[in-house]
mmCIF file of C-alpha atoms and ligand atoms in Angstrom:
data_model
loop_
_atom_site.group_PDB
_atom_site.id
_atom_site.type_symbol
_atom_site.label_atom_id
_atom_site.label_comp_id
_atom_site.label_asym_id
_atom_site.label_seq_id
_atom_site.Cartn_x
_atom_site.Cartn_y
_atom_site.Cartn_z
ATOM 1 C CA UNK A 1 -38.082 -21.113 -62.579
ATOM 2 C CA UNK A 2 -40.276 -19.884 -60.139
ATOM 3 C CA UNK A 3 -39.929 -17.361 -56.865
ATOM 4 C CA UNK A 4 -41.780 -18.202 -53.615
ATOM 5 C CA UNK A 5 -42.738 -15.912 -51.207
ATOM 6 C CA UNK A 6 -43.289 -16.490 -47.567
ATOM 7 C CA UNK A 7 -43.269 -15.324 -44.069
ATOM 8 C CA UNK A 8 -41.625 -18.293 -42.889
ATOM 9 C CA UNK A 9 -39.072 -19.782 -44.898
ATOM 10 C CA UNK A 10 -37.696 -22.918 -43.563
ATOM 11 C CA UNK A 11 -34.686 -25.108 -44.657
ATOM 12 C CA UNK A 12 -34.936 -29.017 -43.442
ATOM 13 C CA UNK A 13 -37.835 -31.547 -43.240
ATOM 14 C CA UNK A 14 -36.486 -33.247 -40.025
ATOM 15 C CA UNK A 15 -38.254 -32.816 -36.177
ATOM 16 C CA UNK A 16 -37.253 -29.518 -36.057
ATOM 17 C CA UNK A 17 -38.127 -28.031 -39.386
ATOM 18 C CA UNK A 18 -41.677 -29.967 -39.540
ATOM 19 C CA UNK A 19 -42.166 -28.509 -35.944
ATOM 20 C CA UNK A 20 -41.079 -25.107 -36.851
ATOM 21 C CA UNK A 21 -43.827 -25.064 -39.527
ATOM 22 C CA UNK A 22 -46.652 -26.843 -37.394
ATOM 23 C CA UNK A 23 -45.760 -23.611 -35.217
ATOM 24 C CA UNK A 24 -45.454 -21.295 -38.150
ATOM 25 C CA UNK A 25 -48.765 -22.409 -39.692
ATOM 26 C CA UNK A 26 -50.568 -21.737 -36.716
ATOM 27 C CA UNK A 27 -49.688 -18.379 -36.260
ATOM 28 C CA UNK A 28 -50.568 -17.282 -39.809
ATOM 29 C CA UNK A 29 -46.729 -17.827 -41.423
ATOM 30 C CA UNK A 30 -47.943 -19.818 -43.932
ATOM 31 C CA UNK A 31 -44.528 -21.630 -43.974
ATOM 32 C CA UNK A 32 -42.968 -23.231 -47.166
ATOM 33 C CA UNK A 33 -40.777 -26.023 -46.037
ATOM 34 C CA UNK A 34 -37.782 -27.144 -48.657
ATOM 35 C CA UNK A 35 -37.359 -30.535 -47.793
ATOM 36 C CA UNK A 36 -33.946 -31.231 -49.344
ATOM 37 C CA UNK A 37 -32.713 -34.773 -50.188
ATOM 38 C CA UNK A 38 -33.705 -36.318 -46.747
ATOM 39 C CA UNK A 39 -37.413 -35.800 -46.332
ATOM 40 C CA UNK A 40 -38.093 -36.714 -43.198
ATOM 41 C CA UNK A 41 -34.397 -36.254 -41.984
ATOM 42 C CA UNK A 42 -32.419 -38.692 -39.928
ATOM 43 C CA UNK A 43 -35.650 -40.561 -38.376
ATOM 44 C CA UNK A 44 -36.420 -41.943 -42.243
ATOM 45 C CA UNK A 45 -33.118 -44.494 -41.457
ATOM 46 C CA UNK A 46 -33.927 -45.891 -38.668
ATOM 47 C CA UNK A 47 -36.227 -48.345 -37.506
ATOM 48 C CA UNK A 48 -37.550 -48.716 -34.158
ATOM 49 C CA UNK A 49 -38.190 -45.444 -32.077
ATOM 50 C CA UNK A 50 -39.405 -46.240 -28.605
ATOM 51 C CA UNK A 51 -38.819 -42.620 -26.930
ATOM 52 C CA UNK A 52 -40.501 -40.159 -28.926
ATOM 53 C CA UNK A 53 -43.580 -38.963 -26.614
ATOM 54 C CA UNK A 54 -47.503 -39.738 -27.104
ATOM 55 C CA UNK A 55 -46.478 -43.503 -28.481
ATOM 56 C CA UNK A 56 -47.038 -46.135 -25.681
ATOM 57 C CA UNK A 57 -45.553 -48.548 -28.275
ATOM 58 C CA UNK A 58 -42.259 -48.626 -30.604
ATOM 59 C CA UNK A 59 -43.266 -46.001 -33.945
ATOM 60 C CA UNK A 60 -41.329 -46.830 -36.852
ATOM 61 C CA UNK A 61 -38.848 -43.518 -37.396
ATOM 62 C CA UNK A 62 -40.374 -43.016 -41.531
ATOM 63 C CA UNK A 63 -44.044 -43.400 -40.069
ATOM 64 C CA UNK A 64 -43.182 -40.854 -37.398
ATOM 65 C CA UNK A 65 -41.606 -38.666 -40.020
ATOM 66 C CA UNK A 66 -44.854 -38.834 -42.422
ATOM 67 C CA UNK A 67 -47.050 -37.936 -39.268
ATOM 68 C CA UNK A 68 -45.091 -35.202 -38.440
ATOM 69 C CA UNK A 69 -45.287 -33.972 -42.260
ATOM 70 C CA UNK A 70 -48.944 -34.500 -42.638
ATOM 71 C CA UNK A 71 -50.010 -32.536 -39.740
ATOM 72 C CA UNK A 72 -47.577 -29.520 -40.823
ATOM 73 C CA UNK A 73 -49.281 -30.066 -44.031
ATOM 74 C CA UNK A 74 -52.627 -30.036 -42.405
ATOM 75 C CA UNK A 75 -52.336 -26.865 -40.806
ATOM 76 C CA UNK A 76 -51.057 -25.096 -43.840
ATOM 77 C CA UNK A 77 -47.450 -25.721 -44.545
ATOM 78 C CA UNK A 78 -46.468 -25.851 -48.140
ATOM 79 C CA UNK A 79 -43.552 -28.769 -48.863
ATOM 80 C CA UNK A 80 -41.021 -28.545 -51.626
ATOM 81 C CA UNK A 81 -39.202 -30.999 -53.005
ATOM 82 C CA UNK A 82 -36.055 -28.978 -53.210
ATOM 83 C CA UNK A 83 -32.564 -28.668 -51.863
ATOM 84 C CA UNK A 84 -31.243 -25.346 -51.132
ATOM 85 C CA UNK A 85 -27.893 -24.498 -53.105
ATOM 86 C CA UNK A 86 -26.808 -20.812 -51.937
ATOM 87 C CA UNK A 87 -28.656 -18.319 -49.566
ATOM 88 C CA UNK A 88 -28.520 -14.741 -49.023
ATOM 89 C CA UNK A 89 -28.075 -13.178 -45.669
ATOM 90 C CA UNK A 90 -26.486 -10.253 -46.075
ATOM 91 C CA UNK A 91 -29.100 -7.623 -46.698
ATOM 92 C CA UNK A 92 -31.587 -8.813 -43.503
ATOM 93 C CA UNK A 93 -34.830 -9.732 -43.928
ATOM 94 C CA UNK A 94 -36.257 -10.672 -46.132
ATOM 95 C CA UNK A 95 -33.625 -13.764 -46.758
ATOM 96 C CA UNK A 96 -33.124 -15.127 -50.102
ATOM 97 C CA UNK A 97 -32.232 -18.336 -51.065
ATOM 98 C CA UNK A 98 -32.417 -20.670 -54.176
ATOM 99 C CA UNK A 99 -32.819 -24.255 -55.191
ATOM 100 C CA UNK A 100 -31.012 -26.882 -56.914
ATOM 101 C CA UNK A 101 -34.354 -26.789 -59.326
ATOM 102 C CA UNK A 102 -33.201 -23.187 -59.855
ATOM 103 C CA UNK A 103 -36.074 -21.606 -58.195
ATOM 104 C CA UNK A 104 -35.649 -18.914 -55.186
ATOM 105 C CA UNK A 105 -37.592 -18.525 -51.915
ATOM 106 C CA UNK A 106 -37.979 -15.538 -50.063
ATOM 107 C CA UNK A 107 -38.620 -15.737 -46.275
ATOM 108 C CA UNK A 108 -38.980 -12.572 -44.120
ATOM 109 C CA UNK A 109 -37.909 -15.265 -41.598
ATOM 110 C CA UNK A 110 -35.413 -17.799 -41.938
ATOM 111 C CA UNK A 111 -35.582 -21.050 -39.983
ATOM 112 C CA UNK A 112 -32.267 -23.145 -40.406
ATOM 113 C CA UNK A 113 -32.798 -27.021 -39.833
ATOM 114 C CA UNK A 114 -30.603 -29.013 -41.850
ATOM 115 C CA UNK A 115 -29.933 -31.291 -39.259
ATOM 116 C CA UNK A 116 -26.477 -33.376 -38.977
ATOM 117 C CA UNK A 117 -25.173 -36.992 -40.362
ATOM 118 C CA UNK A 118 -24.028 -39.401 -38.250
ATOM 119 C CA UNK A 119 -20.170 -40.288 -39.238
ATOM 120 C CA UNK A 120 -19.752 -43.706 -40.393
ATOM 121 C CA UNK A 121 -17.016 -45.903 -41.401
ATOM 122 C CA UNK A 122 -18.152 -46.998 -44.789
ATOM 123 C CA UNK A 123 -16.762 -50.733 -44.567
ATOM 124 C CA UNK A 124 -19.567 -53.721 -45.553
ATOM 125 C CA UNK A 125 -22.460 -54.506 -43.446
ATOM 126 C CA UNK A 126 -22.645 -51.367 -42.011
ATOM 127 C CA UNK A 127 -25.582 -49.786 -43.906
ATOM 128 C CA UNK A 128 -27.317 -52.946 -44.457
ATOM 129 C CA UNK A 129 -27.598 -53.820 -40.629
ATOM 130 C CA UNK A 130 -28.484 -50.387 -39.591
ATOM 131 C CA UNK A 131 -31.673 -51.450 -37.452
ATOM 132 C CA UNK A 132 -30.913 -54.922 -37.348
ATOM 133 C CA UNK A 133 -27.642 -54.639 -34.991
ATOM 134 C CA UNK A 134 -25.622 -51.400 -36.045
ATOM 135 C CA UNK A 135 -26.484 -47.965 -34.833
ATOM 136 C CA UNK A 136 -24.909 -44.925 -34.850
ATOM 137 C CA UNK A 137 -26.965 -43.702 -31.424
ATOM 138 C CA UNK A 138 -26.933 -45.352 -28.133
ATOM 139 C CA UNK A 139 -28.883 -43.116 -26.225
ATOM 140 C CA UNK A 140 -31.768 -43.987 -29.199
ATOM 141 C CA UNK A 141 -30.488 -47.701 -29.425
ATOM 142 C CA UNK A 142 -29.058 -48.703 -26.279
ATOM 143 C CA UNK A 143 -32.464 -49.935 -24.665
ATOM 144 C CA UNK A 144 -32.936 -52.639 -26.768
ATOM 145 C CA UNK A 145 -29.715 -54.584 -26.285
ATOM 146 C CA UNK A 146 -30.902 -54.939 -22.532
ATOM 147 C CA UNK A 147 -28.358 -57.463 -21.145
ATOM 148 C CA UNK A 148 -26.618 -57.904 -24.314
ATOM 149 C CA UNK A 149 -23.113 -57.907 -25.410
ATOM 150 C CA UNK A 150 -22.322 -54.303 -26.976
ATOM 151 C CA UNK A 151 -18.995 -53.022 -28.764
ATOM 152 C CA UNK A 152 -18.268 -49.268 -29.664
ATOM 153 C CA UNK A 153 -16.194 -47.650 -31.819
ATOM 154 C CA UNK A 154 -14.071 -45.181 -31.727
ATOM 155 C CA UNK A 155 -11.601 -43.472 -29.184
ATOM 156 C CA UNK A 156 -12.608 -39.545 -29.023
ATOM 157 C CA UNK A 157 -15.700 -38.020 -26.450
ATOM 158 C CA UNK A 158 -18.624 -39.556 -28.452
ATOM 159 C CA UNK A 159 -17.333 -43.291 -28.487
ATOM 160 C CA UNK A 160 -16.471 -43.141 -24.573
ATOM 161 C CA UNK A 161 -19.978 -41.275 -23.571
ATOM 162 C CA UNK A 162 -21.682 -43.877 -26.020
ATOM 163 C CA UNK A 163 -19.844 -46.780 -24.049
ATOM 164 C CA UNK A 164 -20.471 -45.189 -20.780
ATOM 165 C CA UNK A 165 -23.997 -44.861 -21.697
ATOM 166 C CA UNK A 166 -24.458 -48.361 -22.721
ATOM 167 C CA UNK A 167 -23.144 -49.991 -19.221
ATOM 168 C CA UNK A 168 -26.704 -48.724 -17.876
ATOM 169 C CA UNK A 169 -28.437 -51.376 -20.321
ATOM 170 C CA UNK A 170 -25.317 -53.933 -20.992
ATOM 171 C CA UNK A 171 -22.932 -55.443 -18.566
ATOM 172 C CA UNK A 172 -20.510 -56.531 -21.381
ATOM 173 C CA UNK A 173 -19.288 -52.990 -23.441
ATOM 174 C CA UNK A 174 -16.264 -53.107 -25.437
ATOM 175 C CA UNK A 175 -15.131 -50.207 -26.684
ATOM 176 C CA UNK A 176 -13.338 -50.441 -30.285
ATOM 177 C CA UNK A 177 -10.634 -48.422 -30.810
ATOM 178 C CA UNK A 178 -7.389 -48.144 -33.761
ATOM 179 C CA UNK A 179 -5.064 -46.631 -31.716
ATOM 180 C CA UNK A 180 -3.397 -47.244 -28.408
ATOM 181 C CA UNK A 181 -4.576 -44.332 -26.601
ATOM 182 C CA UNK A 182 -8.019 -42.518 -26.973
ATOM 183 C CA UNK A 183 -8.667 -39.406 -27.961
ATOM 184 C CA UNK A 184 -11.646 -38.838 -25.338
ATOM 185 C CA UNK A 185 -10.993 -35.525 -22.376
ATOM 186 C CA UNK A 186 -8.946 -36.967 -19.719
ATOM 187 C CA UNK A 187 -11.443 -37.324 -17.035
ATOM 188 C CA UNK A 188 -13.932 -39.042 -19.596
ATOM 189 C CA UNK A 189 -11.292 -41.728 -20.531
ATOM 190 C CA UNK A 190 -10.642 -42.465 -16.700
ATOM 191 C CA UNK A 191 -14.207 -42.971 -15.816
ATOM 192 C CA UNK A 192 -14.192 -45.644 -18.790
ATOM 193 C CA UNK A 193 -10.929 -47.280 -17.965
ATOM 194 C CA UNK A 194 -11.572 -47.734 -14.472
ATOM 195 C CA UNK A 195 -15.553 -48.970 -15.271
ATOM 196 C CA UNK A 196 -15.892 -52.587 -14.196
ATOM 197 C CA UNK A 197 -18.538 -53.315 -17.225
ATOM 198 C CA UNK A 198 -16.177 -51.774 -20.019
ATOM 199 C CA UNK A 199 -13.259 -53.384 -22.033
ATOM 200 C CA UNK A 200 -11.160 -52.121 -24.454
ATOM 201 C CA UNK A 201 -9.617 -53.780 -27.831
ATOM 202 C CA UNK A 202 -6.486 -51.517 -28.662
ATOM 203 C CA UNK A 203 -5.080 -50.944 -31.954
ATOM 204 C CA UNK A 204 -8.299 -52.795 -34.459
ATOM 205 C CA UNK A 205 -10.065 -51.484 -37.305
ATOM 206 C CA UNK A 206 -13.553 -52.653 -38.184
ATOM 207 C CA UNK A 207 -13.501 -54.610 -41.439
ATOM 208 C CA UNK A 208 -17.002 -55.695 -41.771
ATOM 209 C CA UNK A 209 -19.842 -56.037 -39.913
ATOM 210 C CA UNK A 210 -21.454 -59.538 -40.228
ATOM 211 C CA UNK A 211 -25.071 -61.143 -40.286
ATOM 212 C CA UNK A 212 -25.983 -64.388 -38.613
ATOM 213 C CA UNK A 213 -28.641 -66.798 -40.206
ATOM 214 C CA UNK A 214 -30.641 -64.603 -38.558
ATOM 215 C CA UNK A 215 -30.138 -61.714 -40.859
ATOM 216 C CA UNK A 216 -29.014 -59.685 -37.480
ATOM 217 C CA UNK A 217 -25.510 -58.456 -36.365
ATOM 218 C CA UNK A 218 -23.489 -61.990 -35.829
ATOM 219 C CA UNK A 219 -19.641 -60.049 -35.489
ATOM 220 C CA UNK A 220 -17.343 -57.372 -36.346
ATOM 221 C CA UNK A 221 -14.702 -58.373 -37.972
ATOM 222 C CA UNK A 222 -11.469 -56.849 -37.065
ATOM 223 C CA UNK A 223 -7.949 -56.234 -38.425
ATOM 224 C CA UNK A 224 -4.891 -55.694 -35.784
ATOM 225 C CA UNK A 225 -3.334 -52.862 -37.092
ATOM 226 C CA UNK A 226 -0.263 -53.805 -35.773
ATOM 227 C CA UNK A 227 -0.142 -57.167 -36.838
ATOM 228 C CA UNK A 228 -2.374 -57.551 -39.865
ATOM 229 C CA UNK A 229 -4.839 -60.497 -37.982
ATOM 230 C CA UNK A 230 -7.999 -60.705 -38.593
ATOM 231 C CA UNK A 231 -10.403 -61.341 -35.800
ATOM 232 C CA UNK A 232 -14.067 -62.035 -35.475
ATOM 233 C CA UNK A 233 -15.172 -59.987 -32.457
ATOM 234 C CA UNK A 234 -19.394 -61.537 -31.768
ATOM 235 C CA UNK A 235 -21.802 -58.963 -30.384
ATOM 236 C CA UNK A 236 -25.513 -58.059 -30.399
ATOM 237 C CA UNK A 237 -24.981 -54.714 -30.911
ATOM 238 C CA UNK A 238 -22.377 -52.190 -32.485
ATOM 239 C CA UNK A 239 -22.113 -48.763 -32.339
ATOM 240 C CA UNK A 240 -19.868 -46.243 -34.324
ATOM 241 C CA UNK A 241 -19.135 -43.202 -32.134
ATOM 242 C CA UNK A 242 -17.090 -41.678 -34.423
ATOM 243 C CA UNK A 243 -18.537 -38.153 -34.767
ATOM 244 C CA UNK A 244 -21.156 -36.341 -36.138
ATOM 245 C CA UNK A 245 -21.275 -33.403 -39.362
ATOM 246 C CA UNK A 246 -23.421 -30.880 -39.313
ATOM 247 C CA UNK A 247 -24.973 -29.639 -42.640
ATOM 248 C CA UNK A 248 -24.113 -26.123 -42.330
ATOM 249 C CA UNK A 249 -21.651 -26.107 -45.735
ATOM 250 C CA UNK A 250 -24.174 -23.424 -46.740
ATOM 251 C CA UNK A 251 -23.720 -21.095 -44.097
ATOM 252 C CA UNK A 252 -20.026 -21.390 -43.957
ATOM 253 C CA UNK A 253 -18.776 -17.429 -43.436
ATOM 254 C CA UNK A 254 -22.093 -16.173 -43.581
ATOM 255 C CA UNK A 255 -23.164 -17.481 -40.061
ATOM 256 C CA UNK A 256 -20.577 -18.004 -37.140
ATOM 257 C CA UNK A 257 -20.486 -21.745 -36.397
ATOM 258 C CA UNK A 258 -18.475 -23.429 -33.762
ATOM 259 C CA UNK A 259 -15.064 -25.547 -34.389
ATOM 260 C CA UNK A 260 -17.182 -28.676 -35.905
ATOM 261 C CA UNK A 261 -19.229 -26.330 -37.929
ATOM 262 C CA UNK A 262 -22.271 -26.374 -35.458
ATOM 263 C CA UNK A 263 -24.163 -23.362 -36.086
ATOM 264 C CA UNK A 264 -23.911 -21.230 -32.718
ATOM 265 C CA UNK A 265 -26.956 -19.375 -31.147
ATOM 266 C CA UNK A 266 -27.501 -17.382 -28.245
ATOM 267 C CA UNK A 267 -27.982 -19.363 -25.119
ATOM 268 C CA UNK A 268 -30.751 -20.901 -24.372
ATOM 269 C CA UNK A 269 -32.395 -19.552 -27.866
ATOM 270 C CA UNK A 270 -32.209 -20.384 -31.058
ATOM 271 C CA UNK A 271 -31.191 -16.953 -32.386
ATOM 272 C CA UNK A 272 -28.268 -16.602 -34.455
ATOM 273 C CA UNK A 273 -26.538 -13.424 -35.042
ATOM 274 C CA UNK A 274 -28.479 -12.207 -37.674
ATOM 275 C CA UNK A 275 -31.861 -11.207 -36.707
ATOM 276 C CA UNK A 276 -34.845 -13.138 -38.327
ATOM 277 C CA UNK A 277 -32.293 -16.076 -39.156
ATOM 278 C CA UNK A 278 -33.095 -18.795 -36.880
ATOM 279 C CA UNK A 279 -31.571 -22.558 -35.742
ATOM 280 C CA UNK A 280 -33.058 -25.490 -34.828
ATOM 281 C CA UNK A 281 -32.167 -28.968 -34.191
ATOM 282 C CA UNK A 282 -29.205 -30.821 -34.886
ATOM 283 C CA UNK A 283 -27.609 -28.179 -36.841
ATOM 284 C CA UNK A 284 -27.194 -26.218 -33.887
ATOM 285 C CA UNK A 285 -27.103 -28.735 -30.554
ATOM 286 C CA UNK A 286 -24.066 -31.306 -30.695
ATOM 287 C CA UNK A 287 -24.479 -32.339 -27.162
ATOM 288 C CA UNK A 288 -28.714 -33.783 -27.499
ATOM 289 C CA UNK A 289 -29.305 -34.624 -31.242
ATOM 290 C CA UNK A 290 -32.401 -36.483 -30.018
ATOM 291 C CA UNK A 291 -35.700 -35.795 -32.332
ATOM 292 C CA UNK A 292 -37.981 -34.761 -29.233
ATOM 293 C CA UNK A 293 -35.089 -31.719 -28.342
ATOM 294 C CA UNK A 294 -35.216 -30.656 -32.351
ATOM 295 C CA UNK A 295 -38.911 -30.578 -32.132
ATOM 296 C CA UNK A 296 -38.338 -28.408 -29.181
ATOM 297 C CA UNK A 297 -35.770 -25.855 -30.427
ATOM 298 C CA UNK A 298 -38.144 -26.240 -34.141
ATOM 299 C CA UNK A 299 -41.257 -24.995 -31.801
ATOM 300 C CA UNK A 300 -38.462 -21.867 -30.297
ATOM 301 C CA UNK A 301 -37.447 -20.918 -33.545
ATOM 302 C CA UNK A 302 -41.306 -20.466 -34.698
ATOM 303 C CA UNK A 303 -42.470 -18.358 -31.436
ATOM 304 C CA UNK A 304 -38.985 -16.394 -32.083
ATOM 305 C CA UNK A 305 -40.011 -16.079 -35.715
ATOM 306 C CA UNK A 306 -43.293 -14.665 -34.821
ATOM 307 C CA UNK A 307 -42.321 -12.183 -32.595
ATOM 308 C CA UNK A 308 -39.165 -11.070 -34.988
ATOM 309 C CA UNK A 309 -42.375 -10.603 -37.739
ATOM 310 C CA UNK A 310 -44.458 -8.287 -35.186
ATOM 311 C CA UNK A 311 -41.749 -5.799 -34.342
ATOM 312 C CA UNK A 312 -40.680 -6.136 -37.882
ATOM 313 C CA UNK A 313 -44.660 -4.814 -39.109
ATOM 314 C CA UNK A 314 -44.329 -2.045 -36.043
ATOM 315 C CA UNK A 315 -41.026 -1.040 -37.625
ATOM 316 C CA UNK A 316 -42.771 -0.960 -41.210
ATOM 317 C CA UNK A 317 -45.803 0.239 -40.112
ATOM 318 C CA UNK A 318 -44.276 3.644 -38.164
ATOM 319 C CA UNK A 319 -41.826 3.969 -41.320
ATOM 320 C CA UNK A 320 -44.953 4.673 -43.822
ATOM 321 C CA UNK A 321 -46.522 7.185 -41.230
HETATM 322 C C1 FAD B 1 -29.947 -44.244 -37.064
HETATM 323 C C2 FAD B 1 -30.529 -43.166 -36.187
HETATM 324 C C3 FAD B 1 -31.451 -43.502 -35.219
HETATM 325 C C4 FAD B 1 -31.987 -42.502 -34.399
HETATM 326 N N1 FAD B 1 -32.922 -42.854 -33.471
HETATM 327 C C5 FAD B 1 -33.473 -41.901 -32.675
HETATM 328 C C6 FAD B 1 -34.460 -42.242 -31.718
HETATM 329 O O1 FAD B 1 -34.820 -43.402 -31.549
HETATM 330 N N2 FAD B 1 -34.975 -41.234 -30.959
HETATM 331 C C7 FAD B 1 -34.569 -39.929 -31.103
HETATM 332 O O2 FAD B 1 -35.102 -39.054 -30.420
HETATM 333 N N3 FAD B 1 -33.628 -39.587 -32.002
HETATM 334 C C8 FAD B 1 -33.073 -40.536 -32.785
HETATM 335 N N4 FAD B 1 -32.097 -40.201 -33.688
HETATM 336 C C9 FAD B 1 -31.646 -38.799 -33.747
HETATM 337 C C10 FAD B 1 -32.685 -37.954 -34.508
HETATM 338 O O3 FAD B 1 -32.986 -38.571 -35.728
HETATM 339 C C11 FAD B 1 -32.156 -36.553 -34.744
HETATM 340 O O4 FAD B 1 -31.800 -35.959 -33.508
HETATM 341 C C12 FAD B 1 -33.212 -35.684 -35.414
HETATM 342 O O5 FAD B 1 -33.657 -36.260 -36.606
HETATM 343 C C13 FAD B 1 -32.676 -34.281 -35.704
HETATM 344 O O6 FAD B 1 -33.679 -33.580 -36.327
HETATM 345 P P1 FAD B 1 -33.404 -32.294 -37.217
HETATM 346 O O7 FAD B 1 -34.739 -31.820 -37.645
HETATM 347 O O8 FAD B 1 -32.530 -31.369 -36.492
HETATM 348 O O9 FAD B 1 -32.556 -32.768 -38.467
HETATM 349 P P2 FAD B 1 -32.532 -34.046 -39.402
HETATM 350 O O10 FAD B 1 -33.457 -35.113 -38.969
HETATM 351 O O11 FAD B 1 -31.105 -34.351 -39.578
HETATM 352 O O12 FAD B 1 -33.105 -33.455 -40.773
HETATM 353 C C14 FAD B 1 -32.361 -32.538 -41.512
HETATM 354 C C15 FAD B 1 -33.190 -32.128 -42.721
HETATM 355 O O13 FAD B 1 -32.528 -31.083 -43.414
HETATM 356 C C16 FAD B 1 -32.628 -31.307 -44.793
HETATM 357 N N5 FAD B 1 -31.554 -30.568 -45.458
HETATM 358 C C17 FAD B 1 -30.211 -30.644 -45.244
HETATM 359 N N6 FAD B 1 -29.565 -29.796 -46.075
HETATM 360 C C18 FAD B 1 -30.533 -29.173 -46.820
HETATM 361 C C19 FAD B 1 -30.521 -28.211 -47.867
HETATM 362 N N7 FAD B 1 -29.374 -27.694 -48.335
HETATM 363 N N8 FAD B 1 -31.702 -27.807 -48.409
HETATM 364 C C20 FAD B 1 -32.862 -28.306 -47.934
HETATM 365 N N9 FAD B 1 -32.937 -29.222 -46.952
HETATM 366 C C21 FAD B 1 -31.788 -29.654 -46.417
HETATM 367 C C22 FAD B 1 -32.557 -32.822 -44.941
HETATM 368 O O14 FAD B 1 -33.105 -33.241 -46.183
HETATM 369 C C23 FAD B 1 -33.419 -33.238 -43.743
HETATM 370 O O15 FAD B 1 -34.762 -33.225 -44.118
HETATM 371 C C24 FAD B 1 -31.566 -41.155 -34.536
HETATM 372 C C25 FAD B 1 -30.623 -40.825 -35.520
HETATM 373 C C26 FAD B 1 -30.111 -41.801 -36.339
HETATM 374 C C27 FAD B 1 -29.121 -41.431 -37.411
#
């Protein structure tokens, strides 16, 4: 058991946290990054990633992801392989917080980037198409089923802005749904029922999805849940809109989060109410989630993080005199 000690003590090896500590290093942080059981984050599942700036052609997400690590690493960021288990708020800086491999980190700043998970339905195909005809993101995905038949599912705000979203790519959406009625804001569900490109299948649940010889999304199968008949419903693309989870479990009643357990930071900043504690990324931004906005709020939380440090060493330094 071991005890690290650092300036900058960041949580999450996704965009944000890797930009955090690319920030962090270059100011003199020296940054330990714990890297928890996604290095890499959310990128390292997907294939194809065509809108991440400085690429004029598709990156594949894990190659992005070991770029990103490499030059954090090259500048002087220290990665542990390491999931944090409990952390310690209470007292201010400096924060405390300790490892499944029972070690603890100390961080005069804290830099939260744990990032979210994509909901998914957990029925056969799903995982094994991801990339190949199943997404979870259409603002990532949409692009490449130019023209192409598209479904959606789900029935609350994220399946009917996916859908909506789509009909700028795709002329044929249909949105998936198990119930009769959606769950979506009022004036969200109109703009979708009224759309000319959109249709709606009422009252199916996804079975499967299903390859063609191809090895790429064929059809969804689908179960009436009314009825009990199966259907096979052929697309190029599907995408389940069914909600996102932020990893925040850790911060639950030590940091105030929203209703879906984002973490919540002052506008336009990624303070949260304790000072030196920082968010960045997913784990705070449920309307974006896009890897060039958590590299953004991960660059925030470092120039935050150094400026909490220099009126932190005033403080100290006028104390002792
Ligand atoms: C299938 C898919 C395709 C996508 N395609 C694109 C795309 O083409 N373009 C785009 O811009 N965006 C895309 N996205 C969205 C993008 O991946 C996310 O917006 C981005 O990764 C968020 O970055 P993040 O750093 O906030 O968190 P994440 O990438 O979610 O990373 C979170 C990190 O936190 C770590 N962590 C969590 N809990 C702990 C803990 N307790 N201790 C230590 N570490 C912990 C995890 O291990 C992980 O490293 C896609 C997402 C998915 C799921």
């Amino acid at each position: 058991m071991a005890t690290h000690r650092t300036k900058m003590l960041i949580i999450g090896s996704g965009p944000a946290g890797y930009s955090a500590a690319i920030y962090g290093a270059r100011a003199m942080m020296e940054p330990i990054v714990v890297q928890g059981l996604q290095p890499g984050g959310q990128l390292t599942i997907t294939t194809d990633v065509e809108n991440y700036p400085g690429f004029r052609d598709v990156v594949q997400g894990p190659w992005l992801m070991e770029e990103m690590k490499a030059q954090a690493e090259h500048v002087g960021t220290r990665m542990m392989w390491d999931t944090i288990v409990e952390v310690d708020l209470e007292n201010g800086s400096p924060f405390r917080a300790v490892g499944d491999s029972g070690d603890e980190y100390i961080g005069d700043v804290l830099v939260i980037a744990t990032g979210a998970q994509a909901k998914w339905l957990g029925v056969p195909g799903e995982q094994e198409l991801g990339g190949k005809g199943v997404s979870a993101c259409a603002t990532c995905d949409g692009f490449f089923y130019r023209g192409k038949k598209v479904a959606v599912i789900g029935g609350g705000n994220t399946a009917v802005e996916e859908a909506l979203y789509l009909t700028n790519h795709s002329d044929d959406v249909t949105l998936i749904h198990r119930r009769d009625e959606l769950r979506a804001e009022k004036i969200l569900q109109d703009r979708l029922l009224n759309h000319p490109k959109i249709s709606v299948l009422w009252n199916k649940t996804v079975e499967s999805f299903e390859a063609g010889d191809n090895g790429a999304l064929s059809h969804v199968r689908l179960r009436d849940t009314q009825t009990g008949e199966d259907s096979d419903f052929g697309c190029d693309g599907a995408f389940v809109a069914i909600g996102h989870a932020p990893s925040t479990e850790l911060f639950k009643g030590k940091l105030p989060m929203d209703d879906s357990g984002y973490l919540l930071v002052e506008a336009g900043t990624p303070k949260t109410s304790i000072p030196g504690v920082f968010a960045a990324g997913d784990v705070m931004d449920h309307t974006y989630r896009q890897a060039v906005t958590a590299a953004g709020t991960g660059c925030m939380a470092a120039l935050d993080a150094e400026r909490f440090l220099a009126t932190l060493e005033v403080a100290e330094r006028e104390a002792a005199e």
